[in-house]
mmCIF file of N, CA and C in Angstrom:
data_model
loop_
_atom_site.group_PDB
_atom_site.id
_atom_site.type_symbol
_atom_site.label_atom_id
_atom_site.label_comp_id
_atom_site.label_asym_id
_atom_site.label_seq_id
_atom_site.Cartn_x
_atom_site.Cartn_y
_atom_site.Cartn_z
ATOM 1 N N UNK A 1 -13.482 15.687 -1.961
ATOM 2 C CA UNK A 1 -13.636 14.176 -1.520
ATOM 3 C C UNK A 1 -12.918 14.935 -0.635
ATOM 4 N N UNK A 2 -11.889 15.713 -0.802
ATOM 5 C CA UNK A 2 -11.410 16.268 0.707
ATOM 6 C C UNK A 2 -11.814 16.388 2.191
ATOM 7 N N UNK A 3 -13.274 17.275 1.462
ATOM 8 C CA UNK A 3 -14.235 17.516 3.137
ATOM 9 C C UNK A 3 -15.144 15.920 2.989
ATOM 10 N N UNK A 4 -15.295 15.210 2.518
ATOM 11 C CA UNK A 4 -15.534 14.208 2.547
ATOM 12 C C UNK A 4 -14.877 13.402 4.045
ATOM 13 N N UNK A 5 -13.608 13.001 3.276
ATOM 14 C CA UNK A 5 -12.330 12.880 4.029
ATOM 15 C C UNK A 5 -12.257 13.067 5.631
ATOM 16 N N UNK A 6 -12.558 14.329 5.793
ATOM 17 C CA UNK A 6 -12.100 15.222 6.570
ATOM 18 C C UNK A 6 -13.720 14.545 7.508
ATOM 19 N N UNK A 7 -14.554 14.720 7.315
ATOM 20 C CA UNK A 7 -15.670 14.375 7.812
ATOM 21 C C UNK A 7 -15.520 12.638 8.469
ATOM 22 N N UNK A 8 -15.448 11.892 7.287
ATOM 23 C CA UNK A 8 -15.323 10.773 8.153
ATOM 24 C C UNK A 8 -14.219 10.289 9.023
ATOM 25 N N UNK A 9 -13.215 10.986 8.914
ATOM 26 C CA UNK A 9 -12.057 10.840 10.476
ATOM 27 C C UNK A 9 -12.666 11.584 11.822
ATOM 28 N N UNK A 10 -13.370 12.879 11.014
ATOM 29 C CA UNK A 10 -14.468 12.832 12.400
ATOM 30 C C UNK A 10 -15.134 12.501 13.119
ATOM 31 N N UNK A 11 -15.947 11.561 12.604
ATOM 32 C CA UNK A 11 -17.125 10.725 12.605
ATOM 33 C C UNK A 11 -16.234 9.488 13.173
ATOM 34 N N UNK A 12 -15.147 9.483 13.061
ATOM 35 C CA UNK A 12 -14.604 7.917 13.752
ATOM 36 C C UNK A 12 -14.087 8.792 14.926
ATOM 37 N N UNK A 13 -14.251 10.144 15.346
ATOM 38 C CA UNK A 13 -13.683 10.291 16.729
ATOM 39 C C UNK A 13 -12.403 11.040 16.938
ATOM 40 N N UNK A 14 -11.710 10.957 15.380
ATOM 41 C CA UNK A 14 -10.094 11.936 15.792
ATOM 42 C C UNK A 14 -10.450 13.412 15.423
ATOM 43 N N UNK A 15 -9.642 14.140 16.275
ATOM 44 C CA UNK A 15 -10.131 15.538 15.973
ATOM 45 C C UNK A 15 -8.642 16.423 15.900
ATOM 46 N N UNK A 16 -7.677 15.781 16.210
ATOM 47 C CA UNK A 16 -6.184 16.455 15.820
ATOM 48 C C UNK A 16 -5.802 15.589 14.144
ATOM 49 N N UNK A 17 -5.743 16.196 13.197
ATOM 50 C CA UNK A 17 -5.429 15.967 11.735
ATOM 51 C C UNK A 17 -5.118 16.584 10.775
ATOM 52 N N UNK A 18 -4.673 16.216 9.862
ATOM 53 C CA UNK A 18 -4.257 16.913 8.702
ATOM 54 C C UNK A 18 -4.592 16.054 7.426
ATOM 55 N N UNK A 19 -5.356 16.797 6.084
ATOM 56 C CA UNK A 19 -5.754 15.896 5.058
ATOM 57 C C UNK A 19 -4.647 16.711 3.969
ATOM 58 N N UNK A 20 -3.682 16.356 3.269
ATOM 59 C CA UNK A 20 -3.628 16.572 1.617
ATOM 60 C C UNK A 20 -4.054 15.943 1.026
ATOM 61 N N UNK A 21 -4.682 16.626 -0.356
ATOM 62 C CA UNK A 21 -5.700 16.118 -1.389
ATOM 63 C C UNK A 21 -4.397 16.480 -2.873
ATOM 64 N N UNK A 22 -3.758 15.301 -3.426
ATOM 65 C CA UNK A 22 -3.302 15.658 -4.761
ATOM 66 C C UNK A 22 -3.902 15.242 -6.103
ATOM 67 N N UNK A 23 -4.880 15.830 -6.128
ATOM 68 C CA UNK A 23 -5.658 15.140 -7.058
ATOM 69 C C UNK A 23 -5.743 14.992 -8.710
ATOM 70 N N UNK A 24 -4.226 15.772 -8.922
ATOM 71 C CA UNK A 24 -3.162 15.656 -9.874
ATOM 72 C C UNK A 24 -2.594 14.414 -9.930
ATOM 73 N N UNK A 25 -2.351 13.947 -9.126
ATOM 74 C CA UNK A 25 -1.533 13.068 -8.977
ATOM 75 C C UNK A 25 -2.702 11.282 -8.366
ATOM 76 N N UNK A 26 -4.184 11.749 -8.284
ATOM 77 C CA UNK A 26 -4.890 10.975 -7.595
ATOM 78 C C UNK A 26 -4.427 10.114 -6.125
ATOM 79 N N UNK A 27 -4.052 10.841 -5.270
ATOM 80 C CA UNK A 27 -3.328 10.219 -4.452
ATOM 81 C C UNK A 27 -3.345 11.617 -3.144
ATOM 82 N N UNK A 28 -3.465 11.347 -1.637
ATOM 83 C CA UNK A 28 -3.971 11.969 -0.696
ATOM 84 C C UNK A 28 -3.253 11.451 0.015
ATOM 85 N N UNK A 29 -2.857 12.220 1.239
ATOM 86 C CA UNK A 29 -2.482 11.966 2.343
ATOM 87 C C UNK A 29 -2.816 12.317 3.941
ATOM 88 N N UNK A 30 -3.234 11.778 4.493
ATOM 89 C CA UNK A 30 -3.591 11.599 5.597
ATOM 90 C C UNK A 30 -2.643 11.604 7.099
ATOM 91 N N UNK A 31 -3.166 12.596 8.083
ATOM 92 C CA UNK A 31 -2.478 12.394 9.074
ATOM 93 C C UNK A 31 -2.845 12.727 10.421
ATOM 94 N N UNK A 32 -2.743 11.546 11.328
ATOM 95 C CA UNK A 32 -3.508 11.102 12.359
ATOM 96 C C UNK A 32 -3.314 11.555 13.419
ATOM 97 N N UNK A 33 -3.172 12.616 14.566
ATOM 98 C CA UNK A 33 -1.731 12.889 15.662
ATOM 99 C C UNK A 33 -2.522 12.308 16.845
ATOM 100 N N UNK A 34 -3.679 12.486 17.111
ATOM 101 C CA UNK A 34 -4.209 11.916 18.138
ATOM 102 C C UNK A 34 -4.375 10.146 18.266
ATOM 103 N N UNK A 35 -4.765 9.822 19.861
ATOM 104 C CA UNK A 35 -4.855 8.182 19.778
ATOM 105 C C UNK A 35 -3.652 7.819 18.623
ATOM 106 N N UNK A 36 -2.464 7.934 19.066
ATOM 107 C CA UNK A 36 -1.198 7.449 18.272
ATOM 108 C C UNK A 36 -0.937 5.755 18.214
ATOM 109 N N UNK A 37 -1.175 4.986 19.458
ATOM 110 C CA UNK A 37 -1.164 3.734 19.604
ATOM 111 C C UNK A 37 -2.185 3.166 19.030
ATOM 112 N N UNK A 38 -3.751 3.538 18.943
ATOM 113 C CA UNK A 38 -4.892 3.038 18.393
ATOM 114 C C UNK A 38 -4.558 3.241 17.030
ATOM 115 N N UNK A 39 -3.818 4.168 16.053
ATOM 116 C CA UNK A 39 -3.794 4.320 15.180
ATOM 117 C C UNK A 39 -3.155 3.667 13.996
ATOM 118 N N UNK A 40 -1.811 3.400 15.486
ATOM 119 C CA UNK A 40 -0.644 2.319 14.637
ATOM 120 C C UNK A 40 -1.326 1.040 14.867
ATOM 121 N N UNK A 41 -1.804 0.682 15.690
ATOM 122 C CA UNK A 41 -2.500 -0.887 15.866
ATOM 123 C C UNK A 41 -3.849 -0.955 14.998
ATOM 124 N N UNK A 42 -4.131 -0.263 14.016
ATOM 125 C CA UNK A 42 -4.912 -0.320 13.049
ATOM 126 C C UNK A 42 -4.950 0.481 11.524
ATOM 127 N N UNK A 43 -3.899 0.602 11.763
ATOM 128 C CA UNK A 43 -3.247 1.122 10.018
ATOM 129 C C UNK A 43 -3.759 0.542 9.195
ATOM 130 N N UNK A 44 -3.446 -0.834 9.058
ATOM 131 C CA UNK A 44 -4.047 -1.732 7.732
ATOM 132 C C UNK A 44 -5.545 -1.291 7.220
ATOM 133 N N UNK A 45 -6.418 -1.958 8.494
ATOM 134 C CA UNK A 45 -7.617 -1.410 8.689
ATOM 135 C C UNK A 45 -8.291 -0.072 8.130
ATOM 136 N N UNK A 46 -7.496 0.808 8.645
ATOM 137 C CA UNK A 46 -7.946 2.204 8.537
ATOM 138 C C UNK A 46 -7.740 2.593 6.982
ATOM 139 N N UNK A 47 -6.728 2.308 6.762
ATOM 140 C CA UNK A 47 -5.980 2.900 5.191
ATOM 141 C C UNK A 47 -6.975 1.617 4.314
ATOM 142 N N UNK A 48 -7.519 0.755 4.224
ATOM 143 C CA UNK A 48 -8.316 -0.309 3.606
ATOM 144 C C UNK A 48 -9.580 0.769 3.783
ATOM 145 N N UNK A 49 -10.257 0.726 4.701
ATOM 146 C CA UNK A 49 -11.639 1.347 5.074
ATOM 147 C C UNK A 49 -11.789 2.312 4.442
ATOM 148 N N UNK A 50 -11.328 3.289 4.627
ATOM 149 C CA UNK A 50 -11.235 4.837 4.292
ATOM 150 C C UNK A 50 -10.836 4.748 2.247
ATOM 151 N N UNK A 51 -9.902 4.048 2.082
ATOM 152 C CA UNK A 51 -9.643 4.072 0.387
ATOM 153 C C UNK A 51 -10.775 3.315 0.062
ATOM 154 N N UNK A 52 -11.802 2.291 0.522
ATOM 155 C CA UNK A 52 -13.162 1.574 0.277
ATOM 156 C C UNK A 52 -14.066 3.066 -0.387
ATOM 157 N N UNK A 53 -14.532 3.299 1.128
ATOM 158 C CA UNK A 53 -15.499 4.697 1.162
ATOM 159 C C UNK A 53 -14.973 5.621 0.197
ATOM 160 N N UNK A 54 -13.615 6.083 0.373
ATOM 161 C CA UNK A 54 -13.487 7.198 -1.075
ATOM 162 C C UNK A 54 -13.750 6.395 -2.471
ATOM 163 N N UNK A 55 -13.345 5.091 -2.653
ATOM 164 C CA UNK A 55 -13.782 4.108 -4.011
ATOM 165 C C UNK A 55 -15.071 4.519 -4.581
ATOM 166 N N UNK A 56 -15.832 3.876 -3.249
ATOM 167 C CA UNK A 56 -17.538 3.982 -3.307
ATOM 168 C C UNK A 56 -18.521 5.463 -3.795
ATOM 169 N N UNK A 57 -17.315 6.270 -2.974
ATOM 170 C CA UNK A 57 -18.285 7.755 -3.537
ATOM 171 C C UNK A 57 -17.559 8.211 -4.303
ATOM 172 N N UNK A 58 -16.489 8.014 -5.078
ATOM 173 C CA UNK A 58 -16.263 8.682 -6.400
ATOM 174 C C UNK A 58 -16.779 7.717 -7.524
ATOM 175 N N UNK A 59 -17.132 6.222 -7.108
ATOM 176 C CA UNK A 59 -17.800 5.744 -8.223
ATOM 177 C C UNK A 59 -19.113 6.082 -8.559
ATOM 178 N N UNK A 60 -19.833 6.317 -7.488
ATOM 179 C CA UNK A 60 -21.000 6.823 -7.443
ATOM 180 C C UNK A 60 -21.675 8.150 -8.227
ATOM 181 N N UNK A 61 -20.108 9.273 -7.765
ATOM 182 C CA UNK A 61 -20.241 10.420 -8.355
ATOM 183 C C UNK A 61 -19.621 10.607 -9.438
ATOM 184 N N UNK A 62 -19.176 9.021 -10.322
ATOM 185 C CA UNK A 62 -18.872 9.308 -11.672
ATOM 186 C C UNK A 62 -17.396 10.123 -11.480
ATOM 187 N N UNK A 63 -17.019 9.954 -10.806
ATOM 188 C CA UNK A 63 -15.431 10.620 -10.274
ATOM 189 C C UNK A 63 -13.931 9.809 -10.501
ATOM 190 N N UNK A 64 -13.346 10.285 -10.492
ATOM 191 C CA UNK A 64 -11.825 9.665 -10.578
ATOM 192 C C UNK A 64 -12.042 9.090 -8.854
ATOM 193 N N UNK A 65 -11.142 7.991 -8.889
ATOM 194 C CA UNK A 65 -10.687 7.392 -7.464
ATOM 195 C C UNK A 65 -9.808 8.363 -7.045
ATOM 196 N N UNK A 66 -9.596 8.329 -5.467
ATOM 197 C CA UNK A 66 -8.092 9.183 -4.919
ATOM 198 C C UNK A 66 -7.811 8.016 -3.977
ATOM 199 N N UNK A 67 -6.597 7.582 -4.721
ATOM 200 C CA UNK A 67 -6.171 6.897 -3.016
ATOM 201 C C UNK A 67 -5.182 7.231 -1.787
ATOM 202 N N UNK A 68 -5.465 6.772 -0.433
ATOM 203 C CA UNK A 68 -5.391 8.013 0.527
ATOM 204 C C UNK A 68 -4.209 6.797 1.646
ATOM 205 N N UNK A 69 -3.297 7.649 1.778
ATOM 206 C CA UNK A 69 -2.254 6.811 2.775
ATOM 207 C C UNK A 69 -2.100 7.393 3.732
ATOM 208 N N UNK A 70 -2.068 7.073 5.329
ATOM 209 C CA UNK A 70 -2.155 7.075 6.781
ATOM 210 C C UNK A 70 -1.331 7.419 6.889
ATOM 211 N N UNK A 71 -0.401 8.579 7.552
ATOM 212 C CA UNK A 71 0.647 8.793 8.707
ATOM 213 C C UNK A 71 1.602 8.006 7.343
ATOM 214 N N UNK A 72 1.883 7.733 6.569
ATOM 215 C CA UNK A 72 3.082 6.732 5.290
ATOM 216 C C UNK A 72 2.823 5.411 5.488
ATOM 217 N N UNK A 73 1.778 5.161 6.214
ATOM 218 C CA UNK A 73 2.061 3.604 6.385
ATOM 219 C C UNK A 73 2.023 2.914 4.569
ATOM 220 N N UNK A 74 1.521 3.179 3.760
ATOM 221 C CA UNK A 74 2.032 2.682 2.411
ATOM 222 C C UNK A 74 3.159 2.729 2.231
ATOM 223 N N UNK A 75 3.445 4.032 2.149
ATOM 224 C CA UNK A 75 5.258 4.408 2.041
ATOM 225 C C UNK A 75 5.635 3.316 2.324
ATOM 226 N N UNK A 76 5.426 3.028 3.874
ATOM 227 C CA UNK A 76 6.501 2.547 4.682
ATOM 228 C C UNK A 76 6.818 0.903 4.259
ATOM 229 N N UNK A 77 5.535 0.534 3.955
ATOM 230 C CA UNK A 77 5.413 -0.925 3.514
ATOM 231 C C UNK A 77 5.649 -0.763 2.060
ATOM 232 N N UNK A 78 5.640 -0.242 1.167
ATOM 233 C CA UNK A 78 6.528 -0.847 -0.082
ATOM 234 C C UNK A 78 7.537 -0.185 0.189
ATOM 235 N N UNK A 79 8.526 0.194 0.734
ATOM 236 C CA UNK A 79 9.735 0.356 1.012
ATOM 237 C C UNK A 79 10.282 -1.050 1.270
ATOM 238 N N UNK A 80 9.325 -1.770 2.537
ATOM 239 C CA UNK A 80 9.894 -2.594 3.129
ATOM 240 C C UNK A 80 9.658 -3.993 2.372
ATOM 241 N N UNK A 81 8.744 -3.623 1.636
ATOM 242 C CA UNK A 81 8.391 -4.928 0.584
ATOM 243 C C UNK A 81 10.039 -4.968 -1.069
ATOM 244 N N UNK A 82 9.784 -4.015 -1.083
ATOM 245 C CA UNK A 82 11.276 -3.663 -1.797
ATOM 246 C C UNK A 82 12.249 -4.028 -1.303
ATOM 247 N N UNK A 83 12.664 -3.603 -0.112
ATOM 248 C CA UNK A 83 13.741 -3.930 0.371
ATOM 249 C C UNK A 83 13.770 -5.694 0.780
ATOM 250 N N UNK A 84 12.511 -6.438 0.925
ATOM 251 C CA UNK A 84 12.463 -7.612 0.886
ATOM 252 C C UNK A 84 12.691 -8.351 0.113
ATOM 253 N N UNK A 85 12.318 -7.698 -1.175
ATOM 254 C CA UNK A 85 12.692 -8.121 -2.889
ATOM 255 C C UNK A 85 14.044 -8.268 -3.320
ATOM 256 N N UNK A 86 15.157 -7.089 -2.919
ATOM 257 C CA UNK A 86 15.796 -7.225 -2.814
ATOM 258 C C UNK A 86 16.763 -8.201 -2.368
ATOM 259 N N UNK A 87 16.341 -8.581 -0.991
ATOM 260 C CA UNK A 87 17.158 -9.512 -0.270
ATOM 261 C C UNK A 87 17.394 -11.087 -0.406
ATOM 262 N N UNK A 88 15.788 -10.773 -1.173
ATOM 263 C CA UNK A 88 15.689 -12.509 -1.820
ATOM 264 C C UNK A 88 15.891 -12.786 -2.938
ATOM 265 N N UNK A 89 16.183 -11.372 -3.967
ATOM 266 C CA UNK A 89 16.942 -11.734 -5.249
ATOM 267 C C UNK A 89 18.359 -12.027 -5.004
ATOM 268 N N UNK A 90 18.559 -11.253 -3.940
ATOM 269 C CA UNK A 90 20.508 -11.719 -3.399
ATOM 270 C C UNK A 90 20.418 -13.166 -3.052
ATOM 271 N N UNK A 91 19.425 -13.300 -2.087
ATOM 272 C CA UNK A 91 19.638 -15.113 -1.670
ATOM 273 C C UNK A 91 19.410 -16.135 -2.770
ATOM 274 N N UNK A 92 18.597 -15.650 -3.923
ATOM 275 C CA UNK A 92 18.420 -16.817 -5.214
ATOM 276 C C UNK A 92 19.805 -16.829 -6.099
ATOM 277 N N UNK A 93 20.385 -15.129 -5.997
ATOM 278 C CA UNK A 93 21.519 -15.260 -7.015
ATOM 279 C C UNK A 93 22.898 -15.930 -6.189
ATOM 280 N N UNK A 94 22.688 -16.226 -4.945
ATOM 281 C CA UNK A 94 23.832 -16.763 -4.053
ATOM 282 C C UNK A 94 24.004 -18.251 -4.019
ATOM 283 N N UNK A 95 22.390 -18.852 -3.868
ATOM 284 C CA UNK A 95 22.018 -20.011 -3.704
ATOM 285 C C UNK A 95 22.091 -20.379 -5.136
ATOM 286 N N UNK A 96 21.522 -20.163 -6.063
ATOM 287 C CA UNK A 96 21.340 -20.554 -7.215
ATOM 288 C C UNK A 96 19.725 -21.584 -7.090
ATOM 289 N N UNK A 97 18.664 -20.875 -6.383
ATOM 290 C CA UNK A 97 17.461 -21.283 -6.060
ATOM 291 C C UNK A 97 16.755 -20.839 -6.097
ATOM 292 N N UNK A 98 14.960 -21.041 -6.212
ATOM 293 C CA UNK A 98 14.210 -20.280 -6.263
ATOM 294 C C UNK A 98 13.718 -19.652 -4.823
ATOM 295 N N UNK A 99 13.614 -18.684 -4.649
ATOM 296 C CA UNK A 99 13.188 -18.123 -3.538
ATOM 297 C C UNK A 99 11.829 -17.757 -3.318
ATOM 298 N N UNK A 100 10.648 -18.376 -2.449
ATOM 299 C CA UNK A 100 9.471 -17.640 -2.110
ATOM 300 C C UNK A 100 8.876 -16.402 -1.431
ATOM 301 N N UNK A 101 8.257 -15.740 -1.725
ATOM 302 C CA UNK A 101 8.276 -15.003 -1.102
ATOM 303 C C UNK A 101 6.698 -15.225 0.050
ATOM 304 N N UNK A 102 6.377 -14.527 1.033
ATOM 305 C CA UNK A 102 5.126 -14.888 1.372
ATOM 306 C C UNK A 102 4.219 -14.492 0.339
ATOM 307 N N UNK A 103 2.887 -15.230 1.037
ATOM 308 C CA UNK A 103 1.453 -14.521 -0.134
ATOM 309 C C UNK A 103 1.142 -12.961 0.050
ATOM 310 N N UNK A 104 0.832 -12.176 -1.076
ATOM 311 C CA UNK A 104 0.768 -11.178 -0.623
ATOM 312 C C UNK A 104 -0.039 -10.666 -1.772
ATOM 313 N N UNK A 105 -0.827 -9.185 -1.670
ATOM 314 C CA UNK A 105 -2.171 -8.410 -2.409
ATOM 315 C C UNK A 105 -1.465 -8.290 -3.614
ATOM 316 N N UNK A 106 -2.118 -7.892 -4.817
ATOM 317 C CA UNK A 106 -1.916 -7.858 -6.195
ATOM 318 C C UNK A 106 -0.614 -6.229 -5.838
ATOM 319 N N UNK A 107 -1.130 -5.561 -5.402
ATOM 320 C CA UNK A 107 -0.603 -4.246 -5.470
ATOM 321 C C UNK A 107 1.058 -4.594 -4.348
ATOM 322 N N UNK A 108 1.321 -5.431 -3.781
ATOM 323 C CA UNK A 108 2.318 -5.832 -3.203
ATOM 324 C C UNK A 108 3.115 -6.608 -4.024
ATOM 325 N N UNK A 109 2.316 -7.818 -4.726
ATOM 326 C CA UNK A 109 3.212 -8.602 -5.526
ATOM 327 C C UNK A 109 3.956 -7.402 -6.887
ATOM 328 N N UNK A 110 2.907 -6.431 -7.263
ATOM 329 C CA UNK A 110 3.707 -5.642 -8.525
ATOM 330 C C UNK A 110 4.596 -5.016 -8.028
ATOM 331 N N UNK A 111 5.452 -4.268 -6.602
ATOM 332 C CA UNK A 111 6.221 -3.972 -5.964
ATOM 333 C C UNK A 111 7.538 -4.774 -6.091
ATOM 334 N N UNK A 112 7.087 -6.253 -6.188
ATOM 335 C CA UNK A 112 8.291 -6.675 -5.890
ATOM 336 C C UNK A 112 8.482 -6.987 -7.368
ATOM 337 N N UNK A 113 8.126 -7.292 -8.024
ATOM 338 C CA UNK A 113 7.705 -7.164 -10.075
ATOM 339 C C UNK A 113 8.527 -5.873 -10.446
ATOM 340 N N UNK A 114 8.002 -4.750 -9.918
ATOM 341 C CA UNK A 114 8.728 -3.530 -10.611
ATOM 342 C C UNK A 114 10.291 -3.360 -9.934
ATOM 343 N N UNK A 115 10.340 -3.660 -8.721
ATOM 344 C CA UNK A 115 11.396 -3.494 -8.164
ATOM 345 C C UNK A 115 12.525 -4.749 -8.834
ATOM 346 N N UNK A 116 12.112 -5.477 -8.887
ATOM 347 C CA UNK A 116 13.326 -6.742 -9.588
ATOM 348 C C UNK A 116 13.397 -6.840 -11.003
ATOM 349 N N UNK A 117 12.693 -5.764 -11.595
ATOM 350 C CA UNK A 117 12.532 -5.688 -13.268
ATOM 351 C C UNK A 117 14.011 -5.792 -14.299
ATOM 352 N N UNK A 118 14.726 -4.594 -13.376
ATOM 353 C CA UNK A 118 15.756 -4.569 -13.703
ATOM 354 C C UNK A 118 17.099 -4.862 -13.469
ATOM 355 N N UNK A 119 16.618 -6.035 -12.687
ATOM 356 C CA UNK A 119 18.182 -7.437 -11.782
ATOM 357 C C UNK A 119 18.242 -7.878 -13.051
ATOM 358 N N UNK A 120 19.694 -7.624 -13.575
ATOM 359 C CA UNK A 120 20.133 -8.709 -14.530
ATOM 360 C C UNK A 120 20.328 -10.282 -14.264
ATOM 361 N N UNK A 121 20.425 -10.116 -13.169
ATOM 362 C CA UNK A 121 20.262 -12.414 -12.708
ATOM 363 C C UNK A 121 19.092 -12.748 -12.176
ATOM 364 N N UNK A 122 17.765 -12.148 -12.145
ATOM 365 C CA UNK A 122 16.678 -12.849 -11.532
ATOM 366 C C UNK A 122 15.735 -12.484 -12.117
ATOM 367 N N UNK A 123 14.822 -13.598 -12.162
ATOM 368 C CA UNK A 123 13.375 -13.313 -13.001
ATOM 369 C C UNK A 123 12.134 -13.252 -11.869
ATOM 370 N N UNK A 124 11.053 -12.708 -11.679
ATOM 371 C CA UNK A 124 9.788 -12.842 -11.218
ATOM 372 C C UNK A 124 8.740 -13.652 -11.419
ATOM 373 N N UNK A 125 7.620 -14.437 -10.813
ATOM 374 C CA UNK A 125 6.835 -14.974 -11.501
ATOM 375 C C UNK A 125 5.555 -14.907 -10.318
ATOM 376 N N UNK A 126 4.833 -15.231 -10.282
ATOM 377 C CA UNK A 126 3.532 -15.167 -9.564
ATOM 378 C C UNK A 126 3.059 -16.313 -9.697
ATOM 379 N N UNK A 127 2.442 -16.865 -8.531
ATOM 380 C CA UNK A 127 1.743 -18.264 -8.393
ATOM 381 C C UNK A 127 0.818 -18.541 -7.268
ATOM 382 N N UNK A 128 -0.266 -18.930 -7.437
ATOM 383 C CA UNK A 128 -1.049 -18.979 -6.377
ATOM 384 C C UNK A 128 -2.611 -18.767 -6.887
ATOM 385 N N UNK A 129 -3.507 -18.932 -5.902
ATOM 386 C CA UNK A 129 -4.470 -18.326 -6.376
ATOM 387 C C UNK A 129 -5.007 -17.557 -5.123
ATOM 388 N N UNK A 130 -5.930 -16.508 -5.518
ATOM 389 C CA UNK A 130 -6.094 -15.651 -4.484
ATOM 390 C C UNK A 130 -5.721 -14.902 -3.377
ATOM 391 N N UNK A 131 -5.732 -15.029 -2.308
ATOM 392 C CA UNK A 131 -5.225 -14.743 -0.869
ATOM 393 C C UNK A 131 -3.956 -15.592 -0.869
ATOM 394 N N UNK A 132 -4.162 -16.693 -1.379
ATOM 395 C CA UNK A 132 -2.610 -17.559 -1.339
ATOM 396 C C UNK A 132 -1.424 -16.956 -2.234
ATOM 397 N N UNK A 133 -1.974 -15.946 -3.932
ATOM 398 C CA UNK A 133 -0.964 -16.268 -4.486
ATOM 399 C C UNK A 133 0.156 -15.257 -3.761
ATOM 400 N N UNK A 134 1.693 -15.570 -4.482
ATOM 401 C CA UNK A 134 2.873 -15.128 -4.350
ATOM 402 C C UNK A 134 3.627 -15.109 -5.146
ATOM 403 N N UNK A 135 4.771 -14.200 -5.100
ATOM 404 C CA UNK A 135 5.885 -14.134 -5.987
ATOM 405 C C UNK A 135 6.954 -14.970 -5.581
ATOM 406 N N UNK A 136 7.498 -15.547 -6.871
ATOM 407 C CA UNK A 136 9.089 -16.592 -6.432
ATOM 408 C C UNK A 136 9.704 -15.794 -7.706
ATOM 409 N N UNK A 137 11.064 -16.010 -6.871
ATOM 410 C CA UNK A 137 12.020 -15.361 -7.617
ATOM 411 C C UNK A 137 13.100 -16.270 -8.500
ATOM 412 N N UNK A 138 13.426 -16.495 -9.369
ATOM 413 C CA UNK A 138 14.403 -17.225 -10.133
ATOM 414 C C UNK A 138 15.164 -17.037 -10.537
ATOM 415 N N UNK A 139 16.466 -17.432 -10.002
ATOM 416 C CA UNK A 139 18.238 -17.131 -10.642
ATOM 417 C C UNK A 139 17.972 -17.459 -11.809
ATOM 418 N N UNK A 140 18.385 -16.319 -12.947
ATOM 419 C CA UNK A 140 18.663 -16.916 -14.560
ATOM 420 C C UNK A 140 20.046 -17.776 -14.111
#
C-alpha cells in the first residue's frame, strides 16, 4: 500500500513528501512539503481522494483498508471538533438550553459523541438526514 500511495502522490506532481505507514493501526501519515499553499487550500479533498483510492485498492485486493492523514489535517480537525463540543456543552449547561452544532459527517459527529460521553451534565443526540445530520447537545 505504501508504494501505491507514493506513486499516487508522485503522479499528482509532488516530489518532496514522506509516507509513514502503521499497518497494525490501519493508519498512515503523509507529509507533503512542496507547494504548501496548494496543499493547504486543498487538504480536505486531498485527504478524501487519497483515502478513497486506498480503500478501493484494498477492497479490490481483499486487504484491510488503511486510513491516511495528510499534514496532520485530520488530527487538527479532530481537536477543533472536540473543542467545539466542549464549548457547546459549557454553553448548554450555563444556559440550560439545547445547543445545535453545524451539520457534520458521521466521523465528526462520532468525535462529538465520544468527547462528551463522560460529561456528567449533558447528553448528545444526532438529528437530521444525510448531509444535514447534526448533533444537539442537551443539558440534563
